[in-house]
mmCIF file of C-alpha atoms in Angstrom:
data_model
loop_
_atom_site.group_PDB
_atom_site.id
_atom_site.type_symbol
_atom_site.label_atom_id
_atom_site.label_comp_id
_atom_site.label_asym_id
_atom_site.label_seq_id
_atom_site.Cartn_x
_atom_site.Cartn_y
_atom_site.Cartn_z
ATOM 1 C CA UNK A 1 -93.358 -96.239 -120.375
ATOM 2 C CA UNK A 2 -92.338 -95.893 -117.028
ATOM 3 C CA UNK A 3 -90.326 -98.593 -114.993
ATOM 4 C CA UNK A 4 -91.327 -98.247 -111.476
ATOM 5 C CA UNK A 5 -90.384 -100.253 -108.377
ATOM 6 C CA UNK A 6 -92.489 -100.540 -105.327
ATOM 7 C CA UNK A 7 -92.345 -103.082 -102.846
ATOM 8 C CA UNK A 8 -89.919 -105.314 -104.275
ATOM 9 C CA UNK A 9 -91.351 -105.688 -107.725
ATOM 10 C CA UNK A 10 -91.319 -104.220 -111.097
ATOM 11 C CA UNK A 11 -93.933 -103.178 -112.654
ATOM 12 C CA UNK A 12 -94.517 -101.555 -116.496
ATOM 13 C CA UNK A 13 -97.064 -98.550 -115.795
ATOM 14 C CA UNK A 14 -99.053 -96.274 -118.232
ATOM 15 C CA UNK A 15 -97.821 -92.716 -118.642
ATOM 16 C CA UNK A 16 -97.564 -91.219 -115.130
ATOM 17 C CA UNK A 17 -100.846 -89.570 -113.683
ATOM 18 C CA UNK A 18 -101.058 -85.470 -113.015
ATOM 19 C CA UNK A 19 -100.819 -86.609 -109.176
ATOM 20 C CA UNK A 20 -97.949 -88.524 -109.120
ATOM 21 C CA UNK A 21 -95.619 -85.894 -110.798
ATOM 22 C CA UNK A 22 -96.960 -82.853 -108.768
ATOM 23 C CA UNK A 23 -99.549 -80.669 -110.800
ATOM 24 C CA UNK A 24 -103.403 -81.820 -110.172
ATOM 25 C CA UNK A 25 -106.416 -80.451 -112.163
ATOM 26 C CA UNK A 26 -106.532 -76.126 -111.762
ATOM 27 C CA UNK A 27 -109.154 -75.872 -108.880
ATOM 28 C CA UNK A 28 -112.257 -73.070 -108.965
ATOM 29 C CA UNK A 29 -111.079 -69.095 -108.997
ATOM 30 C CA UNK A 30 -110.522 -67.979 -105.268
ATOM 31 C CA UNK A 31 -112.339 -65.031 -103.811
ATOM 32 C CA UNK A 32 -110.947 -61.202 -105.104
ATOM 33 C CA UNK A 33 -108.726 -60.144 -103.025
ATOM 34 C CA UNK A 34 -108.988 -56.303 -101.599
ATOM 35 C CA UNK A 35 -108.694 -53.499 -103.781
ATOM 36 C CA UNK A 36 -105.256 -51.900 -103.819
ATOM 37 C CA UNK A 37 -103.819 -48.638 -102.872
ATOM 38 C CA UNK A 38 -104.533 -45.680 -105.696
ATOM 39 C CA UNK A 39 -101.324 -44.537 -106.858
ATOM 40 C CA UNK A 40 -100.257 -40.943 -107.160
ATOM 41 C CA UNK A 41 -101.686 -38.641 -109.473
ATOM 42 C CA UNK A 42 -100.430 -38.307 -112.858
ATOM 43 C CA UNK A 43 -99.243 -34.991 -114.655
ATOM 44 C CA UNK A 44 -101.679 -32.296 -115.580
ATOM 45 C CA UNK A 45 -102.084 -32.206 -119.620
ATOM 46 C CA UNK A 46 -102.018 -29.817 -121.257
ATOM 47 C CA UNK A 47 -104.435 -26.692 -121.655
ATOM 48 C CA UNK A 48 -107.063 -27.000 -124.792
ATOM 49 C CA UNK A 49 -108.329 -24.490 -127.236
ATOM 50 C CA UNK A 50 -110.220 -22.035 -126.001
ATOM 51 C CA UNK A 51 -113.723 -22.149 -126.795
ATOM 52 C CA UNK A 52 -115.759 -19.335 -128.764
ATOM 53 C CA UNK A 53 -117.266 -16.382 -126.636
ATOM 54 C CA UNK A 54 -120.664 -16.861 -125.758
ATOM 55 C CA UNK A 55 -124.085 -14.780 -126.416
ATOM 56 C CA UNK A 56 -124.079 -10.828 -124.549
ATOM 57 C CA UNK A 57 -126.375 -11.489 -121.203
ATOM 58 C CA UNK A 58 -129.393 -9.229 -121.226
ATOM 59 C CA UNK A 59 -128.786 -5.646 -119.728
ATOM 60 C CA UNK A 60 -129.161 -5.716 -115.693
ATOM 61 C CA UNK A 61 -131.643 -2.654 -114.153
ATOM 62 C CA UNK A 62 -130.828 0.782 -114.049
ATOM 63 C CA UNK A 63 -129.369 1.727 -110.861
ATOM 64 C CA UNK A 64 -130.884 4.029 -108.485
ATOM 65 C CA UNK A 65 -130.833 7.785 -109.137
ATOM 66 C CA UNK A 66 -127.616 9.354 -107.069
ATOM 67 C CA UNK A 67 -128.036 12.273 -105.049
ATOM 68 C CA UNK A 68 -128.650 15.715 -105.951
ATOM 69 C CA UNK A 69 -125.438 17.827 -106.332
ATOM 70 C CA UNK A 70 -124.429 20.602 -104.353
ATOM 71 C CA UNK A 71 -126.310 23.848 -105.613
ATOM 72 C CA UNK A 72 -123.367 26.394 -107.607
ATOM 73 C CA UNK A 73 -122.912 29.614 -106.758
ATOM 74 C CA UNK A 74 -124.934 32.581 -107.308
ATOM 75 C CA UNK A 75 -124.130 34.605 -111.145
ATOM 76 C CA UNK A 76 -123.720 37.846 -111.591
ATOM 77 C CA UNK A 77 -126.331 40.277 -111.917
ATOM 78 C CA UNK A 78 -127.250 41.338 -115.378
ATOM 79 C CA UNK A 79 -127.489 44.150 -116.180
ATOM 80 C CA UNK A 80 -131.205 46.501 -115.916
ATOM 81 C CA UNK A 81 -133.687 46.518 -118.081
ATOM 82 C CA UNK A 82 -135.779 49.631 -119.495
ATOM 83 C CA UNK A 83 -137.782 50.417 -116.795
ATOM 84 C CA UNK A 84 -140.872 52.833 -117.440
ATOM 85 C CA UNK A 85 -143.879 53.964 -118.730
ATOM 86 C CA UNK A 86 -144.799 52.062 -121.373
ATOM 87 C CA UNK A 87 -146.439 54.013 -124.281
ATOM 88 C CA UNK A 88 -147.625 53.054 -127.284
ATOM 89 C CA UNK A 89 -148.501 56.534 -129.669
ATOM 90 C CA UNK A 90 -149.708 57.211 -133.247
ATOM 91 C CA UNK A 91 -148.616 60.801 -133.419
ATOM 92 C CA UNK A 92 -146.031 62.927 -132.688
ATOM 93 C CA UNK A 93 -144.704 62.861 -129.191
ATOM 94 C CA UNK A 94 -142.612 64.742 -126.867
ATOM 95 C CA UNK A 95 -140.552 61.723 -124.739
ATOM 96 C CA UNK A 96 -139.540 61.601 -121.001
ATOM 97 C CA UNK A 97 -136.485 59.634 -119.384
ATOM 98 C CA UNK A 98 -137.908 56.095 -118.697
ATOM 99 C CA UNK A 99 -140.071 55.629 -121.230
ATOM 100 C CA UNK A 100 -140.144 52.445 -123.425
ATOM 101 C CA UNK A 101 -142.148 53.889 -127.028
ATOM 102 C CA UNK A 102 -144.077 51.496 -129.626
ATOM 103 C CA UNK A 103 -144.792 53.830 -132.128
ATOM 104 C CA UNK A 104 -147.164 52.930 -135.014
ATOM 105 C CA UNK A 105 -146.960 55.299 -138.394
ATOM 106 C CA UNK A 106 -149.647 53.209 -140.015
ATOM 107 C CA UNK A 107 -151.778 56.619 -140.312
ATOM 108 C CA UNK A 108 -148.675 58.642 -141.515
ATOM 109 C CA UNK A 109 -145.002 59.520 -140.444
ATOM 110 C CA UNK A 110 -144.595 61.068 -137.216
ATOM 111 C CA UNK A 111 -141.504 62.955 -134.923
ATOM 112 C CA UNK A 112 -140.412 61.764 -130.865
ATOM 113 C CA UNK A 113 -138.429 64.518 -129.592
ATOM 114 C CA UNK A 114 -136.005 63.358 -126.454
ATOM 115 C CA UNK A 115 -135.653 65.625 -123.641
ATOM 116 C CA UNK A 116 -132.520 67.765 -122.904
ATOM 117 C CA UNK A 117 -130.045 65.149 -122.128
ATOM 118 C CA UNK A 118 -128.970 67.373 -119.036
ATOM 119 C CA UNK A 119 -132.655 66.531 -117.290
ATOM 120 C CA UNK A 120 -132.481 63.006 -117.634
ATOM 121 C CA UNK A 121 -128.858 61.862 -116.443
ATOM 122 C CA UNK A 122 -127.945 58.593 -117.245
ATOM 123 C CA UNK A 123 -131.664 58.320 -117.891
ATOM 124 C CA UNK A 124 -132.991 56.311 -121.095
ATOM 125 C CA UNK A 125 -135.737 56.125 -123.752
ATOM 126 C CA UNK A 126 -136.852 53.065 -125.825
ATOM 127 C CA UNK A 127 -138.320 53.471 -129.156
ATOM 128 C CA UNK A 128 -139.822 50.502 -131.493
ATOM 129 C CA UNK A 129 -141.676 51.105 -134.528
ATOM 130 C CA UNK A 130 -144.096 48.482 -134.575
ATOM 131 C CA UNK A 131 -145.852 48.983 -137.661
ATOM 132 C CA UNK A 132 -144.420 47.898 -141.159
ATOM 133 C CA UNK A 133 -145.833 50.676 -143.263
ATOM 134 C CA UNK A 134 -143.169 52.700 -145.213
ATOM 135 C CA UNK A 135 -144.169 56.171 -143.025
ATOM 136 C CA UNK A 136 -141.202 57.891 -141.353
ATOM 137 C CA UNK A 137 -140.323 57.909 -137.736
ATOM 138 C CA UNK A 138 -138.525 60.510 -136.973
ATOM 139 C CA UNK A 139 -136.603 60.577 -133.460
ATOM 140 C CA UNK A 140 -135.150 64.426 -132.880
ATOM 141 C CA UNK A 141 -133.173 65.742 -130.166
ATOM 142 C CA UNK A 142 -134.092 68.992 -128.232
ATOM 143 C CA UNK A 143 -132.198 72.156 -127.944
ATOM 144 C CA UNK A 144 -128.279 72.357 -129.088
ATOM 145 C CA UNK A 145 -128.327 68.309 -127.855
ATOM 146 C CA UNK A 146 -126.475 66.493 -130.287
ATOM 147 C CA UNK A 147 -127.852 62.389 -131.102
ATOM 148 C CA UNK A 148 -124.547 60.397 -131.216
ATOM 149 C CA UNK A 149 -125.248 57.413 -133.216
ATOM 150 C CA UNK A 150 -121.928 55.938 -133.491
ATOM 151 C CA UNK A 151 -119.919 57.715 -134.850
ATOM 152 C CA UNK A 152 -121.783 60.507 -136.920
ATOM 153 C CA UNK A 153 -123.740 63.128 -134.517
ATOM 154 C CA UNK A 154 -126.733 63.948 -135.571
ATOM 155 C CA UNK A 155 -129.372 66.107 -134.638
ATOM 156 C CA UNK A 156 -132.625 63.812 -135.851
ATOM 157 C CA UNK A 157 -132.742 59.682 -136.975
ATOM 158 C CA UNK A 158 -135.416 58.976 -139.364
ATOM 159 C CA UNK A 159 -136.333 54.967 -139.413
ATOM 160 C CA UNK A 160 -139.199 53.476 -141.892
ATOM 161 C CA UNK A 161 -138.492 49.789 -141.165
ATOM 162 C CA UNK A 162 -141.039 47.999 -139.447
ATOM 163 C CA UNK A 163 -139.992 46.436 -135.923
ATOM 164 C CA UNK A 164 -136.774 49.018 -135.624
ATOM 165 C CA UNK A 165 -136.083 49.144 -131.820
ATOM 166 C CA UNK A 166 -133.623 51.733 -130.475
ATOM 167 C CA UNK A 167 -132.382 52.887 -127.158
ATOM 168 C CA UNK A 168 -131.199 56.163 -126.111
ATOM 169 C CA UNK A 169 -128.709 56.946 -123.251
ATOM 170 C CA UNK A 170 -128.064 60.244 -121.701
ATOM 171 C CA UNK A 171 -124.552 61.487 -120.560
ATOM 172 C CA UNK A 172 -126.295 63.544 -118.422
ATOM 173 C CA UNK A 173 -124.734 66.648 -120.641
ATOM 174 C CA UNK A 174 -125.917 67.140 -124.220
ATOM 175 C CA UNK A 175 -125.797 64.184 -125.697
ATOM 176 C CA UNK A 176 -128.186 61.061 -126.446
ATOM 177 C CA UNK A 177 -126.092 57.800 -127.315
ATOM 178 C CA UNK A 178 -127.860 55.255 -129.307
ATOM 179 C CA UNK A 179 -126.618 51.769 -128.445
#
């Protein structure tokens, strides 16, 4: 109990109100105040795993075609084909410079006789048997011409194959090279 003395008299009181010692009832919650100022930014974490590749995109569209390249130079010339009369014979034959031969021995073996090499300078003659019987072709030379078919010399070349092709080149002298 507490003794108390007001105006001149003393009085026995109950336990002492809230109000009289200096804390009341808690009143109602006050408005929010303002928001505060955002403090700095912390430290960047670290980096994570990287993550698995993804799916290949789909192929983009061809590009446009590029320009056309400069055009190369010229080659060299080959060299010259048999030029001539083309004749095709079944018997025997006396041959000319220029001629390109297709002899067939299907009716029996047969002789082509070159000229003198001397009248057909550098000239040429082409022979092909075209048939494929077993009959002789027989390619001679004429005079004391000599056929140099590297390296024996002969004086005649007998073929029975079909589809043998030979060329003859004159020195211009007495002799018909076969190449």
């Amino acid at each position: 109990m507490i003794r108390s003395r007001i105006s001149g008299y003393a009085a026995t009181t109950a336990p002492m109100r809230p109000w009289i010692d200096g804390t009341g009832p808690t009143g109602p919650t006050g408005p929010t105040g303002p928001t505060g100022a955002t403090g700095p930014t912390g430290a960047t974490g670290p980096t994570g795993d990287t993550g698995p590749t993804g799916p290949t995109g789909a192929t983009g569209p061809t590009g446009a075609t590029g320009p056309t390249g400069a055009t190369g130079p010229t080659g060299a010339t080959g060299p010259a084909g048999v030029v001539g009369t083309i004749r095709s014979i079944v018997a025997a034959f006396n041959a000319t410079s220029g001629d390109v031969i297709l002899a067939d021995t299907s009716g029996g073996g047969y002789t082509i006789t070159l000229p003198l090499a001397n009248t057909a300078s550098a000239g040429s003659i082409y022979v092909k048997k075209t048939s494929s019987d077993g009959n002789t072709l027989a390619i001679s030379r004429s005079g004391a011409d000599v056929i140099l078919a590297s390296p024996p010399t002969t004086t005649q070349l007998s073929v029975t194959a079909g589809g043998t092709a030979m060329l003859f080149v004159s020195d211009g002298a007495t002799t018909w090279h076969l190449m």
